[in-house]
XYZ file of C-alpha atoms in Angstrom:
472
model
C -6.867 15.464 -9.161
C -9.749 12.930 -10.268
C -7.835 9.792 -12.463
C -9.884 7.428 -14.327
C -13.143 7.130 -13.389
C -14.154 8.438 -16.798
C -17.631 6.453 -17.713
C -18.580 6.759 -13.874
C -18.036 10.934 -13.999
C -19.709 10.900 -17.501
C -22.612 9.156 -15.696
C -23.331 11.635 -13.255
C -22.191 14.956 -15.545
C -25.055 13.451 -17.539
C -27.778 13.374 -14.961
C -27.839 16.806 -15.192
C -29.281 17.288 -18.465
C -31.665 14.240 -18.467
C -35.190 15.462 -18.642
C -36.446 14.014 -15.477
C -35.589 14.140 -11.805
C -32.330 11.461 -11.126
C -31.559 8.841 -8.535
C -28.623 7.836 -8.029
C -26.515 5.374 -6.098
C -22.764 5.418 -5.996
C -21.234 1.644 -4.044
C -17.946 0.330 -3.711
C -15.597 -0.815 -0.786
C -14.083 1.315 1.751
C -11.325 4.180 0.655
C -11.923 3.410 -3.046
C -13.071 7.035 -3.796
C -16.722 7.193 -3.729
C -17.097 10.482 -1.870
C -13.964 12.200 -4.101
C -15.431 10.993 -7.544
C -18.871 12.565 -6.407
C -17.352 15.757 -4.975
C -14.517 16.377 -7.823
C -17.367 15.891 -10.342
C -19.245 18.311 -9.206
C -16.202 20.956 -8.411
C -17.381 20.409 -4.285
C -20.932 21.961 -5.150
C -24.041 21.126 -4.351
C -27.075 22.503 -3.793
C -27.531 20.827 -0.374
C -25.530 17.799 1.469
C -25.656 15.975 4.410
C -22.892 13.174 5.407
C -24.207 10.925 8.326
C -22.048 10.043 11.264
C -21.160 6.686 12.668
C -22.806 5.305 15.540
C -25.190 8.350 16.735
C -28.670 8.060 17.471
C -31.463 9.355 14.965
C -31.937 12.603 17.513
C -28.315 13.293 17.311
C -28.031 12.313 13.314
C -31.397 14.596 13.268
C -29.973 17.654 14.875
C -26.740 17.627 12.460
C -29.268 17.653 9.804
C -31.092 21.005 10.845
C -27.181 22.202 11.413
C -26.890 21.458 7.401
C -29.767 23.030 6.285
C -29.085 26.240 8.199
C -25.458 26.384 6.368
C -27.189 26.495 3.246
C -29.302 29.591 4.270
C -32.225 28.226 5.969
C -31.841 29.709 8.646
C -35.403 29.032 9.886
C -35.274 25.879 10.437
C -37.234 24.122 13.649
C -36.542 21.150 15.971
C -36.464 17.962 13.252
C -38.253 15.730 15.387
C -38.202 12.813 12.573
C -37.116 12.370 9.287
C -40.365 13.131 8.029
C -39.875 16.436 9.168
C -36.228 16.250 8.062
C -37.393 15.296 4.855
C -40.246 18.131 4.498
C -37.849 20.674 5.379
C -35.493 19.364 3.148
C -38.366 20.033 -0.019
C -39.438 23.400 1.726
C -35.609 24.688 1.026
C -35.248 23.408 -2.317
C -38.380 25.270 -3.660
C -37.192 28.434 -2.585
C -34.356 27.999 -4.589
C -33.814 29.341 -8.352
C -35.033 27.278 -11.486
C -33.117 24.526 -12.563
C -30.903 21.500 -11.860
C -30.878 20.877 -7.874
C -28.001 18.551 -6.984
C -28.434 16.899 -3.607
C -25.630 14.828 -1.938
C -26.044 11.887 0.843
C -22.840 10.868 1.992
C -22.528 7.901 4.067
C -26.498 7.008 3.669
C -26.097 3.885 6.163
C -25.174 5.923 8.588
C -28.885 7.467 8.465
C -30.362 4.743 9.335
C -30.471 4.762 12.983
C -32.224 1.997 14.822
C -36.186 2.531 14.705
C -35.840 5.605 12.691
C -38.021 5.059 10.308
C -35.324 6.650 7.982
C -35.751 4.867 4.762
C -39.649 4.418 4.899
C -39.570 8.802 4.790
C -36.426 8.033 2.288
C -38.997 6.302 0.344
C -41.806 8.652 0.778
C -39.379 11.768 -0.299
C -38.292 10.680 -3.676
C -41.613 8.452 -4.892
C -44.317 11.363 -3.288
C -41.896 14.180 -4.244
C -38.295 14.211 -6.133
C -39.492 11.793 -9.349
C -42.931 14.155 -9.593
C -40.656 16.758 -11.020
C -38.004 17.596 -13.111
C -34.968 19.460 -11.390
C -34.088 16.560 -8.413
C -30.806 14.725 -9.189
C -30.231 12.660 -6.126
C -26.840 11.088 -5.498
C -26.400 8.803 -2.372
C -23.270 6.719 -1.159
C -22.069 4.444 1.775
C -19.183 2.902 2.740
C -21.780 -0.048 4.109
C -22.083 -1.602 0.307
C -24.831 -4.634 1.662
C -26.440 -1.925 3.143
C -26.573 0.139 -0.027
C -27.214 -3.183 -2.449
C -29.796 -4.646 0.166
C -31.752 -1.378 1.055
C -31.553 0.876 -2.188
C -29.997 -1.390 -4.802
C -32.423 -4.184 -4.600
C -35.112 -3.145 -2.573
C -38.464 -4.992 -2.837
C -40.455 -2.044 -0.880
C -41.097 1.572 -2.479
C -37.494 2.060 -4.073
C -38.004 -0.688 -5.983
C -36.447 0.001 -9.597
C -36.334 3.517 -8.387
C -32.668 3.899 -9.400
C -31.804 5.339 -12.868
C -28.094 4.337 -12.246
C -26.192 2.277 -10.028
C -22.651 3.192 -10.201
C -20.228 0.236 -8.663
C -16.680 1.792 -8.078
C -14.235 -0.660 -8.931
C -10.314 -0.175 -7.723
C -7.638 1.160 -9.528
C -6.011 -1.016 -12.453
C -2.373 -1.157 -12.754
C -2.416 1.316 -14.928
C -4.324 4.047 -12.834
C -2.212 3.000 -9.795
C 1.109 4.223 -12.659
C -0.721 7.329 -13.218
C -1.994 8.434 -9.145
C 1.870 7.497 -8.184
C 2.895 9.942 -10.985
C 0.708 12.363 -10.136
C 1.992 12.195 -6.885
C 5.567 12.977 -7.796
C 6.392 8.889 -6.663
C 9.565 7.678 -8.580
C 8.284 4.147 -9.358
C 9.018 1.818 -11.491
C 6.453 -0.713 -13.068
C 8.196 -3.838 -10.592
C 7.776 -1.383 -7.440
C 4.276 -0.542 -8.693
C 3.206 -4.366 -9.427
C 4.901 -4.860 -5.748
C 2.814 -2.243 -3.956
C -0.146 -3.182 -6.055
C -0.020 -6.963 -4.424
C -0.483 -5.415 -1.003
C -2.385 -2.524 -1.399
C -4.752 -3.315 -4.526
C -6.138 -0.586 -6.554
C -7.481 1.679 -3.363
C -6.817 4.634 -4.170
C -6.875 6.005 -0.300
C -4.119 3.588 0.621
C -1.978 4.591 -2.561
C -1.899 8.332 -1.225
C -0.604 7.611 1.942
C 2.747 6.306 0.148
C 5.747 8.841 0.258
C 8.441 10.405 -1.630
C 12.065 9.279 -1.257
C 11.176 5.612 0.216
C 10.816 1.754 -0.945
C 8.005 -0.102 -0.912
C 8.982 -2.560 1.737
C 9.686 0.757 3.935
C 6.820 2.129 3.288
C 4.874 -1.184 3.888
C 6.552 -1.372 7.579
C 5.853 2.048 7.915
C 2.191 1.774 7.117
C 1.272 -1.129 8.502
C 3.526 -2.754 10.851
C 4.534 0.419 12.632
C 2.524 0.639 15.651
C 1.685 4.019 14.907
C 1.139 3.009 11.158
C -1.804 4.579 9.334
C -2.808 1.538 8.299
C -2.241 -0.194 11.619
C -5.667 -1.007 12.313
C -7.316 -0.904 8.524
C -8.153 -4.429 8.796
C -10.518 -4.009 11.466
C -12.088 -0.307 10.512
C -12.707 -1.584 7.215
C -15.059 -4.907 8.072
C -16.403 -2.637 11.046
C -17.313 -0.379 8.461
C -18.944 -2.421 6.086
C -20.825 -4.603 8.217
C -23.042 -3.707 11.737
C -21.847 -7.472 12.618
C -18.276 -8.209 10.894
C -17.521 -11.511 13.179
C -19.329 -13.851 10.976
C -17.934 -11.754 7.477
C -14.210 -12.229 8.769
C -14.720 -15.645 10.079
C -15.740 -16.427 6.241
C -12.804 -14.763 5.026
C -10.350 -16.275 7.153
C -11.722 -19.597 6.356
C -11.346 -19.072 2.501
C -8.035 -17.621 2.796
C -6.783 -21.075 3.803
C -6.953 -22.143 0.220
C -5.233 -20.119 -2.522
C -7.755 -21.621 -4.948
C -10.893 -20.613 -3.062
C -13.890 -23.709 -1.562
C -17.028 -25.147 -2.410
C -20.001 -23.982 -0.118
C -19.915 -27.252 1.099
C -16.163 -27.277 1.991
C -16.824 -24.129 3.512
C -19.910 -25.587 5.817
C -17.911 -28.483 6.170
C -14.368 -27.041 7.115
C -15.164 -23.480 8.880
C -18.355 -25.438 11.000
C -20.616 -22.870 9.366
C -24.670 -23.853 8.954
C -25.898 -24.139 6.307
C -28.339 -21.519 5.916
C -29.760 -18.350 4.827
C -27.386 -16.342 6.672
C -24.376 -18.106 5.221
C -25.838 -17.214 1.579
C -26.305 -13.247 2.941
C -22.588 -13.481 3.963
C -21.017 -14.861 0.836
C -23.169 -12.238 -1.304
C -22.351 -9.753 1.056
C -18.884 -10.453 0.393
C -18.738 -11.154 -3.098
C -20.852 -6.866 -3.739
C -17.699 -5.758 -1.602
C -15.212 -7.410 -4.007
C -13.648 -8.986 -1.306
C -14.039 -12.665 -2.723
C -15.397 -13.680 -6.106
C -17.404 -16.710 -7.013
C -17.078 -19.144 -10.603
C -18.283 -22.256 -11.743
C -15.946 -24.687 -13.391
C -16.185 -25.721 -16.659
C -17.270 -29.261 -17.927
C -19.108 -30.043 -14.286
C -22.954 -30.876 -14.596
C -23.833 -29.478 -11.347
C -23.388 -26.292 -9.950
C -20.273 -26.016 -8.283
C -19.549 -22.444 -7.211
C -16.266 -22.003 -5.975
C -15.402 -19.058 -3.776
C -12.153 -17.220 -3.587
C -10.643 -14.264 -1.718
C -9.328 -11.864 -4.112
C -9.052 -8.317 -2.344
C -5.088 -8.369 -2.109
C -5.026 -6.141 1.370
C -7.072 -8.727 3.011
C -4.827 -11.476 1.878
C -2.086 -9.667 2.491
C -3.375 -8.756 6.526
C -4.191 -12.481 7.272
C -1.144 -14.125 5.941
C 1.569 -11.548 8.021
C 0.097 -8.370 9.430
C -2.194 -10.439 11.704
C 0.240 -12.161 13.989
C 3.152 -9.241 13.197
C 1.485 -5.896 14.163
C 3.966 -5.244 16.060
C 7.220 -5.919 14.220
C 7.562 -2.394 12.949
C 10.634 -3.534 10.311
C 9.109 -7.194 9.168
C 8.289 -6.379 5.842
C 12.180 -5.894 4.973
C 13.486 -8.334 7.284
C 11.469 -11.000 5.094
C 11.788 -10.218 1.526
C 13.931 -13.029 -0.678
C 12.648 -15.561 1.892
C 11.311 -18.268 0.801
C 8.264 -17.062 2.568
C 8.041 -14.061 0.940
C 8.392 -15.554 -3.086
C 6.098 -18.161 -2.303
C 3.695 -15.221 -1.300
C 5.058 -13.473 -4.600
C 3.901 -15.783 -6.756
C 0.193 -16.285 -5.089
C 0.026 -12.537 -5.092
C 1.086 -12.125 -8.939
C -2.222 -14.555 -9.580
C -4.284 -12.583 -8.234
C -3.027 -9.664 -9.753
C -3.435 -11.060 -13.270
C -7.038 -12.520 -12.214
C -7.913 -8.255 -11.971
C -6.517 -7.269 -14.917
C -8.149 -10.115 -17.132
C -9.227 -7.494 -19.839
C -5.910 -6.461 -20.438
C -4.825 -10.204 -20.906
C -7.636 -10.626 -23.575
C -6.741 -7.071 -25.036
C -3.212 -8.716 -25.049
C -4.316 -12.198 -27.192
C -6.735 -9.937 -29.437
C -9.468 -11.272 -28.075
C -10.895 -7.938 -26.530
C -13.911 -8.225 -28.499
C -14.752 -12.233 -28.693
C -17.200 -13.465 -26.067
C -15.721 -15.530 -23.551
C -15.994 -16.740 -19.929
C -13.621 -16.694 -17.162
C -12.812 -19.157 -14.590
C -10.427 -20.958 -12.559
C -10.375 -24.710 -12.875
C -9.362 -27.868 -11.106
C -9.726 -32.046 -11.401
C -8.672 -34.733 -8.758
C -6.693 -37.607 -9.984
C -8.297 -40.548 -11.138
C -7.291 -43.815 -10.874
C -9.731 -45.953 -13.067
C -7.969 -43.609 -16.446
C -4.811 -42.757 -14.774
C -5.424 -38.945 -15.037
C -3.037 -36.804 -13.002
C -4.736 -33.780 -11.029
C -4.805 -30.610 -12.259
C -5.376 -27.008 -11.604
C -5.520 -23.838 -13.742
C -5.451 -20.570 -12.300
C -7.043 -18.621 -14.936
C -8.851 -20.709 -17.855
C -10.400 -18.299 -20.717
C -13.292 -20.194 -22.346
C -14.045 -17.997 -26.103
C -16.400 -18.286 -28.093
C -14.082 -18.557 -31.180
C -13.387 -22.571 -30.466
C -10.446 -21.574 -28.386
C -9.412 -22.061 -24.362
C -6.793 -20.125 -23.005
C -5.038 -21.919 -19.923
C -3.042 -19.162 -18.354
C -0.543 -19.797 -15.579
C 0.636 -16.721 -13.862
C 4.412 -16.726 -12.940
C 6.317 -14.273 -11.238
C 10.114 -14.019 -11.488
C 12.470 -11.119 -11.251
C 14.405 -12.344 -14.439
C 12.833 -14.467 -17.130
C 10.928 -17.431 -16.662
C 12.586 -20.750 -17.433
C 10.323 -23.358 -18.433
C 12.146 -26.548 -17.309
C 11.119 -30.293 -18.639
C 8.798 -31.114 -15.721
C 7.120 -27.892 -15.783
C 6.460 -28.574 -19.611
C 5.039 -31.414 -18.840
C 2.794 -30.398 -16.382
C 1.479 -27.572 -18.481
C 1.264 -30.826 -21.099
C -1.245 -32.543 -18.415
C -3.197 -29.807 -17.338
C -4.566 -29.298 -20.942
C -5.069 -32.829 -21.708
C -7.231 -33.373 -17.820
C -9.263 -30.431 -19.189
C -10.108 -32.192 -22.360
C -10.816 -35.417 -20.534
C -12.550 -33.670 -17.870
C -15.020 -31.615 -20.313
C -14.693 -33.439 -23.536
C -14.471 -30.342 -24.846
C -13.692 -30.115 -29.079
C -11.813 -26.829 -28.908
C -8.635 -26.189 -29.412
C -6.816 -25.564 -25.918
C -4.065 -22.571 -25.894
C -1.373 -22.053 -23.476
C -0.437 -18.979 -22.338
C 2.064 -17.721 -19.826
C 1.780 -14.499 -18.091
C 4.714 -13.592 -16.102
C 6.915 -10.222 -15.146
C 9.781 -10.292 -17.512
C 8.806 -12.680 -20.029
C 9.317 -16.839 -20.922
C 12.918 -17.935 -21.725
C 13.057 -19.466 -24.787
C 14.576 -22.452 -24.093
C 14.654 -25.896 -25.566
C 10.923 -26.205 -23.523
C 8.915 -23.394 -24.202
C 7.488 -24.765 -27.484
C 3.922 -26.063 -25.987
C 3.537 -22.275 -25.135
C 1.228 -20.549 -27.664
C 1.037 -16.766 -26.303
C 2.818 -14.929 -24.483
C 2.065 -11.806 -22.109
C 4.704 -9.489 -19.184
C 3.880 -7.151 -16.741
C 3.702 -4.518 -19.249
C 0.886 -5.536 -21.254
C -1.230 -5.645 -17.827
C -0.335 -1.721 -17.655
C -2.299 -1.604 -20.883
């Protein structure tokens, strides 16, 4: 059963009433449901498809192709000695079909492109001296390799340039789609166990349906993944390998930028990790960034550019800071929770959590419809004005004259705001105003689980939102 995914099935439903022929491209990370959206949308019917395989050559990746087309009832097909004749066969069946709509499916597109194949230069050729000539060609191709797919179809500067009449990016799962796949599923979970699986898993969908009946989430969590014979055992590794023909310098990156929560400069990066500073440290970060796997801001009130980049893709996180050096520890997970450890973890975890479900935090403040910007933030002390450091995890810059400093806290009872804490919270808004000299009014806003306690501190605190708004 298809959940969510809406606007991206409406998209493609659509193509098959525009006018002209359609190309389409369909990206997103590994297991987050490109192929199922495509093939549930479509009821697992097209008029021809082809899914490439990993790691053949183009004769082999050829030769699968003439299999395909004799399935759908060519049954004449000759040797495919290139995709040009690949591609011409390809056109030669589709006119001998009936009048109308043809739907044609490329699964795993990278794949194609074997070494020296001249695959995309006939790719090319096929839709500009062909499909967009007529009217009955919707074309729908999808990868697991998103840089390939962004640097070779996306934003190609040779023939397929602005070829595309829709790019489709397939984002995970909110909270609230996670709720509805684990009901779907028959899983008895409550919103806590959800936000807990959520924190390691993300909003994949694949890795939600391995979960099972009857169990916990730690269980299942030592089951999947620190089980020897886990399914998820070796996900770390099949999913870079996946993405990238070269992962080494992708993870190194990652692993670098895990080190700090709050993400690094480019030039802490070069500086920290040894990396050069080049071209093929810019391909890397962008690589990363299309994948979702780390996401770059600029904070407010500098002058100069200063991206930041952070890792955000929970699973990742999750892999580097314990499945990494415990693969083998097949009951970790529930030997470690309530460890210090483990809440410290918590509480990184929640952020990140609350960083992917910004919208519903707006939607929550009523700000759903007021342009804003959003960012983390940080300042160094100073000693010339006495300024304390500061760091925000989440600032929300409106256009309304408002900022929204949200701190994320995660607590299994509500959160007690104690007289230090309320004066930190105190600091961090009056660093930003230093910092930016910024005339709006600054708002402070705690998201946490169960709610603030409202104590003899929580007065500074001008909104609230729980765990249950980000389910909205």
């Amino acid at each position: 059963m298809l959940i969510g995914r809406e606007k991206e099935r409406q998209v493609l439903l659509d193509s098959v009433n525009e006018e002209y022929s359609q190309f389409i491209a369909v990206y997103g990370r590994r297991r987050v449901g490109k192929t199922f959206l495509i093939r549930e949308t479509f009821n697992y019917t097209f008029h021809f498809q082809f899914t490439g395989a990993a790691n053949l050559t183009a004769r082999k990746q050829l030769s699968r192709f003439r299999r395909a087309l004799k399935e759908h009832g060519q049954t004449d097909t000759p040797e495919l000695k290139n995709w040009g004749d690949a591609f011409d066969e390809m056109k030669r069946y589709l006119n001998q079909l009936p009048e109308g709509k043809k739907v044609i499916f490329f699964d795993e597109l990278p794949w194609m492109d074997a070494p020296r194949s001249s695959f995309l230069s006939e790719l090319e050729s096929f839709w500009n001296g062909w499909a967009s000539a007529r009217k009955d060609i919707v074309f729908i191709v999808c990868g697991s390799s998103t840089s390939w797919i962004v640097n070779k179809i996306i934003k190609n500067k040779g023939g397929l340039h602005n070829r595309l009449n829709h790019k489709i990016l397939l984002q995970p799962f909110t909270l609230a789609q996670c709720e509805l796949l684990a009901q779907s599923r028959g899983l008895a979970m409550s919103r806590q166990q959800i936000l807990e699986a959520y924190m390691i898993f993300g909003g994949v969908p694949y890795y939600w349906t391995l979960l099972e009946k009857g169990a916990s989430v730690a269980q299942e969590v030592d089951r999947l993944i620190f089980s020897p014979e886990g399914e998820m055992h070796h996900e770390f590794d099949m999913l870079y390998a996946s993405l990238f023909k070269k992962p080494e310098p992708y993870i190194s990156v990652i692993e670098h930028l895990a080190k700090k929560n709050r993400g690094m400069t480019r030039k802490e990066l070069i500086s920290e990790g040894g990396f050069d500073d080049n071209g093929t440290l810019t391909n890397v970060l962008r690589d990363l960034e299309w994948c979702g796997f780390i996401r770059r801001y600029n904070m407010m009130g500098y002058k100069s550019k200063c991206d930041v980049f952070q890792v955000v893709d929970h699973y990742t996180i999750f892999h580097l800071e314990f499945a990494q050096a415990q693969r083998k520890a097949a009951n970790f997970w529930k030997a470690i929770l309530g460890t210090p450890r483990h809440n410290t973890w918590c509480g990184l975890a929640f952020e990140r959590v609350c960083l992917w479900h910004s919208e519903q935090i707006k939607k929550k403040l009523g700000i759903s419809g007021i342009l804003s910007s959003e960012s983390a933030w940080r300042c160094s002390a100073c000693d010339t004005t006495g300024r304390r450091g500061a760091q925000i995890d989440l600032l929300i810059d409106r256009s309304d004259g408002i900022i929204d400093i949200c701190e994320m806290k995660y607590s299994n009872k509500e959160y007690a705001i104690t007289h230090d804490y309320s004066k930190e919270l105190i600091n961090k808004a009056e660093a930003l105003r230093d910092v930016t000299s910024t005339k709006k009014a600054i708002h402070i806003v705690m998201v946490t689980t169960e709610g603030v306690l409202h104590n003899q501190y929580w007065g500074c605190i001008q909104n609230e939102v729980v765990l249950d708004d980000l389910f909205a």
